[in-house]
Tab-separated table of C-alpha atoms in Angstrom:
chain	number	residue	atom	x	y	z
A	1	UNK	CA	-7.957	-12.272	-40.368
A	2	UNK	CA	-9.305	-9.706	-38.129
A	3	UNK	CA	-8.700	-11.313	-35.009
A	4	UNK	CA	-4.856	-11.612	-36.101
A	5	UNK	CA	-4.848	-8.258	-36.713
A	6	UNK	CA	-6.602	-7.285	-33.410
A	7	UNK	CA	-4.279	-9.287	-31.631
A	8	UNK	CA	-1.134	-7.889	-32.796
A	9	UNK	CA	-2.609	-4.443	-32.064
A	10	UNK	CA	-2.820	-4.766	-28.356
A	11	UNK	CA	0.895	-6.184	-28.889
A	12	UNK	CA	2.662	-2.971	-27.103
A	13	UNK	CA	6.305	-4.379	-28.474
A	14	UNK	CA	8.149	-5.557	-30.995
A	15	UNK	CA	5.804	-4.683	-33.789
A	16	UNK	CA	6.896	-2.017	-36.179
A	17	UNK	CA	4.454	1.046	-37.362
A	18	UNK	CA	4.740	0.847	-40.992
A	19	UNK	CA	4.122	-2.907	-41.394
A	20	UNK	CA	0.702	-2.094	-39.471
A	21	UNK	CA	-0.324	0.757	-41.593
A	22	UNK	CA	0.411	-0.959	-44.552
A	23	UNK	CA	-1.892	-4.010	-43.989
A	24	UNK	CA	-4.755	-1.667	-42.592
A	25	UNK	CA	-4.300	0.200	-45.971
A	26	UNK	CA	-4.679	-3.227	-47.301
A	27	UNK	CA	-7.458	-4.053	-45.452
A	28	UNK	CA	-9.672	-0.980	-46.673
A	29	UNK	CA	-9.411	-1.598	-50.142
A	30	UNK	CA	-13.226	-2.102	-51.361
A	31	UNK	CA	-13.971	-4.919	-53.717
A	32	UNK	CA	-14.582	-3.244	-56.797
A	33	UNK	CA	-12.252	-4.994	-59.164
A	34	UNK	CA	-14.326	-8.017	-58.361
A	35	UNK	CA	-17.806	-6.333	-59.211
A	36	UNK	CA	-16.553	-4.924	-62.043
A	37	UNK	CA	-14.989	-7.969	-63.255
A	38	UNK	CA	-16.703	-8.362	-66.674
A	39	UNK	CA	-15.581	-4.872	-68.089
A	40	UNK	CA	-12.221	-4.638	-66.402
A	41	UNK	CA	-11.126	-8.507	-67.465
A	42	UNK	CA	-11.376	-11.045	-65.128
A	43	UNK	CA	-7.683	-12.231	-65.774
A	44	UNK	CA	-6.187	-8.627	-64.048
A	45	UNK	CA	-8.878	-8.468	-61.657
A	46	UNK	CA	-7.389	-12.225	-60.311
A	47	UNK	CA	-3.768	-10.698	-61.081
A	48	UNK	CA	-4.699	-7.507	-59.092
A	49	UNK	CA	-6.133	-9.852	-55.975
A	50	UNK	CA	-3.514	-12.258	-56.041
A	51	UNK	CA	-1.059	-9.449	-55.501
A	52	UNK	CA	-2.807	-8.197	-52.718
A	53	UNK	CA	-3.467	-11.628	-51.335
A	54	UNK	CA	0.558	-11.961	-51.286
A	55	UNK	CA	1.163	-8.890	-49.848
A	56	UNK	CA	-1.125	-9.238	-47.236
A	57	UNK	CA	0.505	-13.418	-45.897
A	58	UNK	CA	3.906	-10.865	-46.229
A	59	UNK	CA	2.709	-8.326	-43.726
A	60	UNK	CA	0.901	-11.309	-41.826
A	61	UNK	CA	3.944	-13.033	-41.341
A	62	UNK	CA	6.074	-10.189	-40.270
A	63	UNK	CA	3.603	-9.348	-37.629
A	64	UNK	CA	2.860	-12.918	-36.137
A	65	UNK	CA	6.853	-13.201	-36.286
A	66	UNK	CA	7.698	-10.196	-34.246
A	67	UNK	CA	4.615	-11.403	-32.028
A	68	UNK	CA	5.937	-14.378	-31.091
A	69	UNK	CA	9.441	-12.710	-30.596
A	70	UNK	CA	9.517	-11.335	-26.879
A	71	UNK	CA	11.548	-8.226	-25.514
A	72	UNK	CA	14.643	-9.462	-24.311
A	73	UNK	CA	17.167	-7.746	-21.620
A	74	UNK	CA	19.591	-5.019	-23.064
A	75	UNK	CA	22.065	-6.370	-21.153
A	76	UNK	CA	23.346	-9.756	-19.265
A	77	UNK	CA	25.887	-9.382	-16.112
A	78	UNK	CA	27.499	-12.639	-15.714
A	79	UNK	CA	29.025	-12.570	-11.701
A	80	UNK	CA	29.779	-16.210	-12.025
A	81	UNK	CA	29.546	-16.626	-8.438
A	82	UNK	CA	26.394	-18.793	-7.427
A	83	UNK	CA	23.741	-17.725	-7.441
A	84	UNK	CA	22.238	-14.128	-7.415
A	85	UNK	CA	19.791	-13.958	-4.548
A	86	UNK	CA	19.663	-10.236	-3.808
A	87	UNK	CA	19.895	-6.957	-5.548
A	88	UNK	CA	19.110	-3.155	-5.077
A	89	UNK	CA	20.300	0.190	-7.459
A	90	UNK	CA	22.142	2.409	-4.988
A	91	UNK	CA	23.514	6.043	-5.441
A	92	UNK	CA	26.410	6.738	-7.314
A	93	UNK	CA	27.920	9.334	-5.581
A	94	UNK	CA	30.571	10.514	-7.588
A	95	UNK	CA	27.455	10.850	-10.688
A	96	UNK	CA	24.248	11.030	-8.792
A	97	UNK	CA	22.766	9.978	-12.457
A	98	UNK	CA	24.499	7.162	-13.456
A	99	UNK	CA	23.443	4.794	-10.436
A	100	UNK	CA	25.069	1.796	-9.015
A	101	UNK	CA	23.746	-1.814	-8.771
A	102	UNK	CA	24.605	-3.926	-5.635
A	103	UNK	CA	24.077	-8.062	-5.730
A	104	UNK	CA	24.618	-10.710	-3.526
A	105	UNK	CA	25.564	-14.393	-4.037
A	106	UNK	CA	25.048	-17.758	-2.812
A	107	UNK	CA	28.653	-18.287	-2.592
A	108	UNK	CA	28.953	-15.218	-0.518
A	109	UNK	CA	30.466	-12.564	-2.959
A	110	UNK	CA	28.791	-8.917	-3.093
A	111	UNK	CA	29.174	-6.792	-5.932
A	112	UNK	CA	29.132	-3.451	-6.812
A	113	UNK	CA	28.080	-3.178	-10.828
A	114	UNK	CA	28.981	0.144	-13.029
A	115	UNK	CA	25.591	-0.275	-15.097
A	116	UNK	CA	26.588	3.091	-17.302
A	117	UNK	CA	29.825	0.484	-18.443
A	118	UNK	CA	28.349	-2.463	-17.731
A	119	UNK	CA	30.871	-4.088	-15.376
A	120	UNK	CA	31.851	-4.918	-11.880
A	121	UNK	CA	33.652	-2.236	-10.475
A	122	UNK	CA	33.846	-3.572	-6.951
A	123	UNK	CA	33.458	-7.179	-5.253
A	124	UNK	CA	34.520	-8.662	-1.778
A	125	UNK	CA	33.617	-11.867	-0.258
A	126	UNK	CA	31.478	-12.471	3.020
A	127	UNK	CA	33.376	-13.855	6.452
A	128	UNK	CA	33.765	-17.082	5.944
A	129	UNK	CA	32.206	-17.059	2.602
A	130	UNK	CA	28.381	-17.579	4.006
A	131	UNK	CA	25.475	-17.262	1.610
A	132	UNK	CA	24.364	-13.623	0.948
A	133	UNK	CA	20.509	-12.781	1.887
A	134	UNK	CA	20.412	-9.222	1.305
A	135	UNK	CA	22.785	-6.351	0.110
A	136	UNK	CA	20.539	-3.125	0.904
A	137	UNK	CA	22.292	0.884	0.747
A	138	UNK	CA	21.536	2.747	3.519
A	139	UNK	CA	20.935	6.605	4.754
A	140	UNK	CA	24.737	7.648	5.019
A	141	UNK	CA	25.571	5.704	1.701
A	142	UNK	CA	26.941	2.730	3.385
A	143	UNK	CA	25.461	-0.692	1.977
A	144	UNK	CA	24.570	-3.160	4.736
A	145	UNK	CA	24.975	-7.176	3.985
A	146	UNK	CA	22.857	-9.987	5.880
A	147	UNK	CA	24.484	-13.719	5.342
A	148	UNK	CA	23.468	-17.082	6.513
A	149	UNK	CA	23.024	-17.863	10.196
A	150	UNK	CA	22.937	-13.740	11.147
A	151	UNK	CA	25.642	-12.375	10.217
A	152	UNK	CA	25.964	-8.464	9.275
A	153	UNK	CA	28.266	-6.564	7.329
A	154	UNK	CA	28.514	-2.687	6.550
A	155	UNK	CA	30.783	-1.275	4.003
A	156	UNK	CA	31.614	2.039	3.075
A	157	UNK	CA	31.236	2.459	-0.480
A	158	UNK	CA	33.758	5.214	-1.046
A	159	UNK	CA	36.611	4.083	0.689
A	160	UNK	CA	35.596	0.431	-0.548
A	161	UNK	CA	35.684	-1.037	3.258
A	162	UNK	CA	34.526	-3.087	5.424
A	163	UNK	CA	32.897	-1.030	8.892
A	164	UNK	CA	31.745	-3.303	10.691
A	165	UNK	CA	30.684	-6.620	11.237
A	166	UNK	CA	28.321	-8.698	14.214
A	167	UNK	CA	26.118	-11.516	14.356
A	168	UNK	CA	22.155	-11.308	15.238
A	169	UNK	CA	19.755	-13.760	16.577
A	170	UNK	CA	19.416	-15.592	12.880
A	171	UNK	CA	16.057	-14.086	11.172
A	172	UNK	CA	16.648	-17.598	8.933
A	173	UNK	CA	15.622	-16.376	5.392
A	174	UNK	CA	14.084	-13.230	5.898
A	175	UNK	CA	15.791	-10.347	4.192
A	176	UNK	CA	16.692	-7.634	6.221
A	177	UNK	CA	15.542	-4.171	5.012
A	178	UNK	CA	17.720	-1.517	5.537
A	179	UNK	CA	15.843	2.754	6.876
A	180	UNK	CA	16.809	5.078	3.981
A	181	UNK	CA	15.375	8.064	6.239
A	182	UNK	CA	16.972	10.124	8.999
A	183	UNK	CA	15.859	8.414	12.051
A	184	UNK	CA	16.571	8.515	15.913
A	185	UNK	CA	17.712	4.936	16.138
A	186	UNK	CA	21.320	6.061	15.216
A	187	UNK	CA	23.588	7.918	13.691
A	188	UNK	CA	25.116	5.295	11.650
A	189	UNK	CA	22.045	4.145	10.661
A	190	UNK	CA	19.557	1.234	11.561
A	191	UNK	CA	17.761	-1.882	9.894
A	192	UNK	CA	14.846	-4.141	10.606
A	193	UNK	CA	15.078	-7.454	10.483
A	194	UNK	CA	12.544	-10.655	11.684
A	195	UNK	CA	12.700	-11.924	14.807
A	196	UNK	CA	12.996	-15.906	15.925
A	197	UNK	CA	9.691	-14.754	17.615
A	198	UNK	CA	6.521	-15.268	16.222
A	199	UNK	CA	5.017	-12.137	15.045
A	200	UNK	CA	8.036	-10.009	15.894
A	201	UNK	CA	10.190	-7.525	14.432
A	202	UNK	CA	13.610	-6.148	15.365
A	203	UNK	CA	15.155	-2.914	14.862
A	204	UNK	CA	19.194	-2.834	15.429
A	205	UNK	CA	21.112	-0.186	14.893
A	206	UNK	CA	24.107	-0.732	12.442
A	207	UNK	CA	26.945	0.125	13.953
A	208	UNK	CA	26.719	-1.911	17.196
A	209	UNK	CA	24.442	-4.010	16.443
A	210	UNK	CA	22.588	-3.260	19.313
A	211	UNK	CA	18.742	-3.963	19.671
A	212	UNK	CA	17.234	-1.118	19.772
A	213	UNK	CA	13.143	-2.218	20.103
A	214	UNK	CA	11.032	-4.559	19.185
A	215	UNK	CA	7.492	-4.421	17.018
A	216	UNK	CA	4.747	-7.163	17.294
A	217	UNK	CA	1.204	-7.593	16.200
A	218	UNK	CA	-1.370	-7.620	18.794
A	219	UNK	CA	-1.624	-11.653	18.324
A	220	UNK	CA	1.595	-12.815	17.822
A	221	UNK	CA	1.225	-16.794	18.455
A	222	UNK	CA	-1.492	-16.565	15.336
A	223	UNK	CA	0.816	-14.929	12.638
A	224	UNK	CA	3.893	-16.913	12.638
A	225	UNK	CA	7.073	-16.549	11.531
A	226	UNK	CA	7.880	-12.624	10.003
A	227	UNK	CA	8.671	-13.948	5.849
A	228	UNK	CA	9.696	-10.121	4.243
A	229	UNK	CA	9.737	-6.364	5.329
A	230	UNK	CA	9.955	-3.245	3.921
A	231	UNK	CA	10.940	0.218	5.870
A	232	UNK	CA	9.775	3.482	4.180
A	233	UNK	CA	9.895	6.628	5.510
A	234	UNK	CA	7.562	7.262	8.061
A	235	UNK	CA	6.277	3.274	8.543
A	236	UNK	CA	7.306	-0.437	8.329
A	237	UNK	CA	5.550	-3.005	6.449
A	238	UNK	CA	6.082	-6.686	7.665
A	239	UNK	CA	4.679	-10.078	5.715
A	240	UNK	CA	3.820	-12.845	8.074
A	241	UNK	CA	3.480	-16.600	7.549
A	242	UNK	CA	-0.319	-16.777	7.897
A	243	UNK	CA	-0.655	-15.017	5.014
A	244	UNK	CA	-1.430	-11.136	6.377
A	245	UNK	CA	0.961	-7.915	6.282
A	246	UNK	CA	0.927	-5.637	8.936
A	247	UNK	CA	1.486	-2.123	8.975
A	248	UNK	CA	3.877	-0.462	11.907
A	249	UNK	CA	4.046	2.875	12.920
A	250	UNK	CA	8.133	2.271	14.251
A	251	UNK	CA	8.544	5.599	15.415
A	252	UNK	CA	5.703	6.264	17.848
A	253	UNK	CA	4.235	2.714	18.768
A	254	UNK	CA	5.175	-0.718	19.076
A	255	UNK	CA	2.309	-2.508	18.166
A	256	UNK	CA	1.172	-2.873	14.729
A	257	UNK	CA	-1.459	-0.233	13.867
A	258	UNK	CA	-2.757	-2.019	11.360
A	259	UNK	CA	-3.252	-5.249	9.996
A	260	UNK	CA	-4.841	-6.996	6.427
A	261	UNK	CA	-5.410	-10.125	5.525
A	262	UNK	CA	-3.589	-10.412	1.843
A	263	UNK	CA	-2.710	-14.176	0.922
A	264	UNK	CA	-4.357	-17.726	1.797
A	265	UNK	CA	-0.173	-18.769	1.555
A	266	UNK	CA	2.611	-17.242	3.740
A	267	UNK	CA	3.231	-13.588	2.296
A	268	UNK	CA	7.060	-14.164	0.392
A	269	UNK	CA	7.866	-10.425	-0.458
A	270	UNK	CA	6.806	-6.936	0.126
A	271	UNK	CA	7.314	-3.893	-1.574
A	272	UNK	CA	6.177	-0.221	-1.500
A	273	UNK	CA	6.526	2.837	-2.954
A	274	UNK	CA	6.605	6.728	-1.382
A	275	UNK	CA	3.358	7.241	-2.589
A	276	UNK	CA	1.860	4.247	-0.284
A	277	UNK	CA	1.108	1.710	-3.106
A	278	UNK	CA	2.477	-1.566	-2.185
A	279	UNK	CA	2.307	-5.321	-3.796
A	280	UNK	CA	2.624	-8.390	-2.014
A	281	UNK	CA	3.460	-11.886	-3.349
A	282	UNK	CA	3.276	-15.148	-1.870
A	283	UNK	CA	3.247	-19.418	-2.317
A	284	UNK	CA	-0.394	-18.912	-4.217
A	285	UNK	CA	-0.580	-17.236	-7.411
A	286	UNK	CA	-1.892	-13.953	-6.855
A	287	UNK	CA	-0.514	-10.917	-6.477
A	288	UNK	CA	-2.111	-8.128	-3.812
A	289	UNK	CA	-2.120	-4.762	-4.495
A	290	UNK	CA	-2.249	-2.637	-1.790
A	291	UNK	CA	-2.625	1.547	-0.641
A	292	UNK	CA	-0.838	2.801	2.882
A	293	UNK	CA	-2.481	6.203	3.145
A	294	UNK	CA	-0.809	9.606	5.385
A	295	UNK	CA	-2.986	8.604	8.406
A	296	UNK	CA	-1.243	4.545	8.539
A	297	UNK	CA	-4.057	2.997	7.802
A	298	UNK	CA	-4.112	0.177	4.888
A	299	UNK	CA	-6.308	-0.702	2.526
A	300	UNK	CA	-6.282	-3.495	-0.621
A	301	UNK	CA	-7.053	-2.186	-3.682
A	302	UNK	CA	-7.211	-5.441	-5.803
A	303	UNK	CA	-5.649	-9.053	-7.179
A	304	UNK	CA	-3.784	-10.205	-9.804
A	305	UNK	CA	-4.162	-13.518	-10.393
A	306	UNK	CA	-0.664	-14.957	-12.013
A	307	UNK	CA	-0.411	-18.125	-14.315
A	308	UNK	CA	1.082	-20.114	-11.834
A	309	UNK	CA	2.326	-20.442	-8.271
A	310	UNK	CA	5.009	-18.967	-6.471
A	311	UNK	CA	6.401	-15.290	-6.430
A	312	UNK	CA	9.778	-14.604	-4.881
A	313	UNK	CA	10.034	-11.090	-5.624
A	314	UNK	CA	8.294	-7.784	-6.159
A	315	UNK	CA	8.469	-4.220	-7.020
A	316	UNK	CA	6.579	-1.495	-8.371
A	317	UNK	CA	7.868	1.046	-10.837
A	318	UNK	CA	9.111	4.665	-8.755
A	319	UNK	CA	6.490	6.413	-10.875
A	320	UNK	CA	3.828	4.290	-9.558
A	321	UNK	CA	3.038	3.380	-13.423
A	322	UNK	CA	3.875	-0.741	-13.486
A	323	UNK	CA	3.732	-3.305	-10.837
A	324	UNK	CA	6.340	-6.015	-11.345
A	325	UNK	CA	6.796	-9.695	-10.575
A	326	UNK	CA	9.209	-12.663	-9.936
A	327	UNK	CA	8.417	-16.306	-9.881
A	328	UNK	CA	9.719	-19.369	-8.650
A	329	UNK	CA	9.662	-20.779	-12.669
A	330	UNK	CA	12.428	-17.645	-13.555
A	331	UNK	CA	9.505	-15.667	-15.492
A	332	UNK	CA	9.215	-11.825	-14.739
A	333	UNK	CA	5.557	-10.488	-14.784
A	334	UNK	CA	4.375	-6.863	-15.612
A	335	UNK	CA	1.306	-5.288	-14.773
A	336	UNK	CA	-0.443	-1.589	-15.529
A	337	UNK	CA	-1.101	-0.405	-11.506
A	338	UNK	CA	-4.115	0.927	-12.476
A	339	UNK	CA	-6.033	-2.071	-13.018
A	340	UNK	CA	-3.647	-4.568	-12.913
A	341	UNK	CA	-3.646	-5.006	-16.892
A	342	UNK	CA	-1.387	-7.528	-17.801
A	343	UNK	CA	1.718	-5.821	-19.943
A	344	UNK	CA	3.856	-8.830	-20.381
A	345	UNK	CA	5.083	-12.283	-19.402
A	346	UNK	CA	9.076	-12.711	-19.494
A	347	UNK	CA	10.055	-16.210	-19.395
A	348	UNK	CA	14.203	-14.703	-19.770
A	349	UNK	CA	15.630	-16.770	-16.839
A	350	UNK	CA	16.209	-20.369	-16.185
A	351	UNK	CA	15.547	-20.463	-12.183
A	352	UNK	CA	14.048	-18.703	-8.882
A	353	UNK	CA	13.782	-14.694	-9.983
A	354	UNK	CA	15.293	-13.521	-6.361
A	355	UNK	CA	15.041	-10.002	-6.578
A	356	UNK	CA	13.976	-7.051	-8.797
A	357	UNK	CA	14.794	-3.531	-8.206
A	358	UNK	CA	14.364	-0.656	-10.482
A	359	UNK	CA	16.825	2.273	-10.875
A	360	UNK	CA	16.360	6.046	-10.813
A	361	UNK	CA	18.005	8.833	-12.357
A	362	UNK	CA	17.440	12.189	-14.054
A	363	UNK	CA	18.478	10.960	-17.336
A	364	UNK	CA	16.184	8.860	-19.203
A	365	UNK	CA	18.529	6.694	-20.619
A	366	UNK	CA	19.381	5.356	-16.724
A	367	UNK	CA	15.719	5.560	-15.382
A	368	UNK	CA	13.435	3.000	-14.702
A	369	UNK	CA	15.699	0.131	-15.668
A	370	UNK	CA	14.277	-3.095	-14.563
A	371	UNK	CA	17.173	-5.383	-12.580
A	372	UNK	CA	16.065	-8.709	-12.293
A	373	UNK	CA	18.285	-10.959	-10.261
A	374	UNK	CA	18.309	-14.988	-10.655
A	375	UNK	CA	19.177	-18.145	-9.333
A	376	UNK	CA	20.632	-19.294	-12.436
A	377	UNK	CA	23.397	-17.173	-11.417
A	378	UNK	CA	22.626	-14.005	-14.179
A	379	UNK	CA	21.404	-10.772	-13.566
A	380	UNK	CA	19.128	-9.277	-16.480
A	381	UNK	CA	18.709	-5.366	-17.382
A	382	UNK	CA	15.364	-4.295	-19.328
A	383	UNK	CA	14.443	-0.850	-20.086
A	384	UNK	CA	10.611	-1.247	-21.353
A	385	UNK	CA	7.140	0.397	-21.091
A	386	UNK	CA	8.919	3.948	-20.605
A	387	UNK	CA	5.579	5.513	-21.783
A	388	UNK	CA	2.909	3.297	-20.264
A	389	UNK	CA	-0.082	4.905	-18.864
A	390	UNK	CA	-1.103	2.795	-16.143
């Protein structure tokens, strides 16, 4: 009985206040209808117990119910256009708190989604209808597009047009990521991108398309192929195929200035926040947890260890509060940052979760929505753990 109870008391969802305090109420009745049985009558002493004993398999089964009833998403967007295999929340800028959602396809259509209505307000399809890797927004509010085989496209989200377009030397299927910072690699904006190289990085700027420099870790021939990166402000963060990610400081050096060891698999996705703290996912089925302090140094903080193999995608909450997971088997992990204290296990989608992204904004209502972007062609919108403390 207690163990039930316990259980459903760690449950942070889905479970509602009143049916708890009732059946701890229950629970604290003493026994002494039963000990005074002989003067009371035994007859309403059983009447009096079976009562409780009914109210108590009541309560029991509302609880294990709503236990065994997960969250779902507050909302479904349906693109019907292959398969999602990219998203990211950009800025709205005729609301700066109602924010935009951008996603790419496998049949090559990007999308701009009005998440406040709930539809697409925007689409367009990729030259020659190639595959979309990434949609990213950049520091002007352009959005930048990566398809198959290197192909880049930048649109100008107010005006609803295409820039410019150009092909690369093709970076196969790692996601470019887009700088959101001022920068001196050009006005219109840059983006890094992996190099057919092993243990490269590129840096192009996005107008041109020109190459503007190239990173690399002091070993190149030993890391393989770059798999995911991630440009912040001030650094770059690059996941290579032995299993390591490397820390770059792109504005002064070329060289990686530091390096850590993170994954016995090749590292699949990256992610990091402004504070430093950064996840990595891979082929195994652990998650690394990571700090990138002011000095560019970087240091691993602890593992998660996941239920089973394979994590596509990654992100951590913007309040540093929740670290969050895709897998290859469509389930959507969450984790307390603190300790890595499992929160819950979403098992919403069908296929491959490709990318997760969560949104800011002043109002609450539009903050810290969880997009979670599939291969069975559906993108899912959860607003949970608002209040979690690590």
């Amino acid at each position: 009985m207690f163990a039930t109870i316990g259980l459903a008391c760690c449950l942070p969802v889905s479970i509602t206040t009143n049916s708890l305090t009732s059946l701890f109420c229950l629970l604290s009745l003493d026994e002494r209808p039963l000990v005074n049985a002989e003067k009371t009558g035994g007859s309403k002493c059983a009447a009096d117990m079976t009562s409780r004993t009914a109210v108590y398999h009541h309560l029991s089964h509302e609880i294990v119910t709503k236990m065994a009833a997960p969250p779902g998403p507050f909302y479904t967007l349906r693109p019907h256009a292959g398969e999602i295999t990219t998203l990211s929340f950009i800025k709205n800028t005729s609301n700066l708190d109602k924010p935009l959602l951008t996603s790419g396809s496998s049949s090559g259509r990007i999308s701009i989604w009005d998440i406040d209505v709930k539809r697409e307000s925007w689409k367009t399809t990729t030259a020659n209808e190639r595959s979309v890797i990434a949609v990213e927004p950049m520091n002007n509010n352009n959005v930048i597009s990566q398809s198959r085989e290197g192909q880049i496209e930048v649109y100008d989200i107010a005006s609803q047009k295409k820039l410019y377009m150009f092909n690369i030397d093709d970076p196969r299927f790692c996601k470019l990521s887009a700088f959101k910072a001022d920068n001196s690699f050009g006005s219109q904006g840059s983006f890094a991108v992996a190099s057919s190289q092993f243990g490269k990085v590129n840096i192009f700027v996005s107008d041109s398309g020109k190459l503007v420099t190239t990173l690399k870790v002091a070993k190149p021939s030993n890391k393989g192929t770059c798999m995911c990166i991630q440009c912040a402000a001030n650094y770059l963060l690059a996941g290579f195929e032995d299993g390591s990610v490397a820390l770059f400081d792109y504005r002064n050096e070329q060289e990686a200035v530091a390096e850590l060891k993170v994954h016995d698999e090749p590292v699949m996705c990256v992610h990091c926040i402004d504070d430093g703290l950064g996840v990595t996912g891979s082929a195994d089925n652990t998650l690394s947890v990571f700090t990138v302090t002011d000095v560019l140094t970087i240091t691993h903080k602890y593992n998660i260890t996941l239920n089973s193999k394979g994590t596509s995608s990654a992100a951590i909450r913007n309040d540093g509060r929740i670290v969050t997971a895709g897998g290859w088997d469509g389930r959507m992990d969450l984790y307390g940052s603190k300790k890595g204290k499992p929160l819950a296990s979403l098992h919403y989608h069908t296929a491959n979760v490709a990318a997760l992204d969560y949104s800011t904004s002043s109002l609450p209502e539009m903050n810290n929505i969880i997009a979670c972007g599939s291969r069975d062609g559906r993108i899912s919108l959860w607003n949970l753990y608002q209040h979690v403390q690590h």
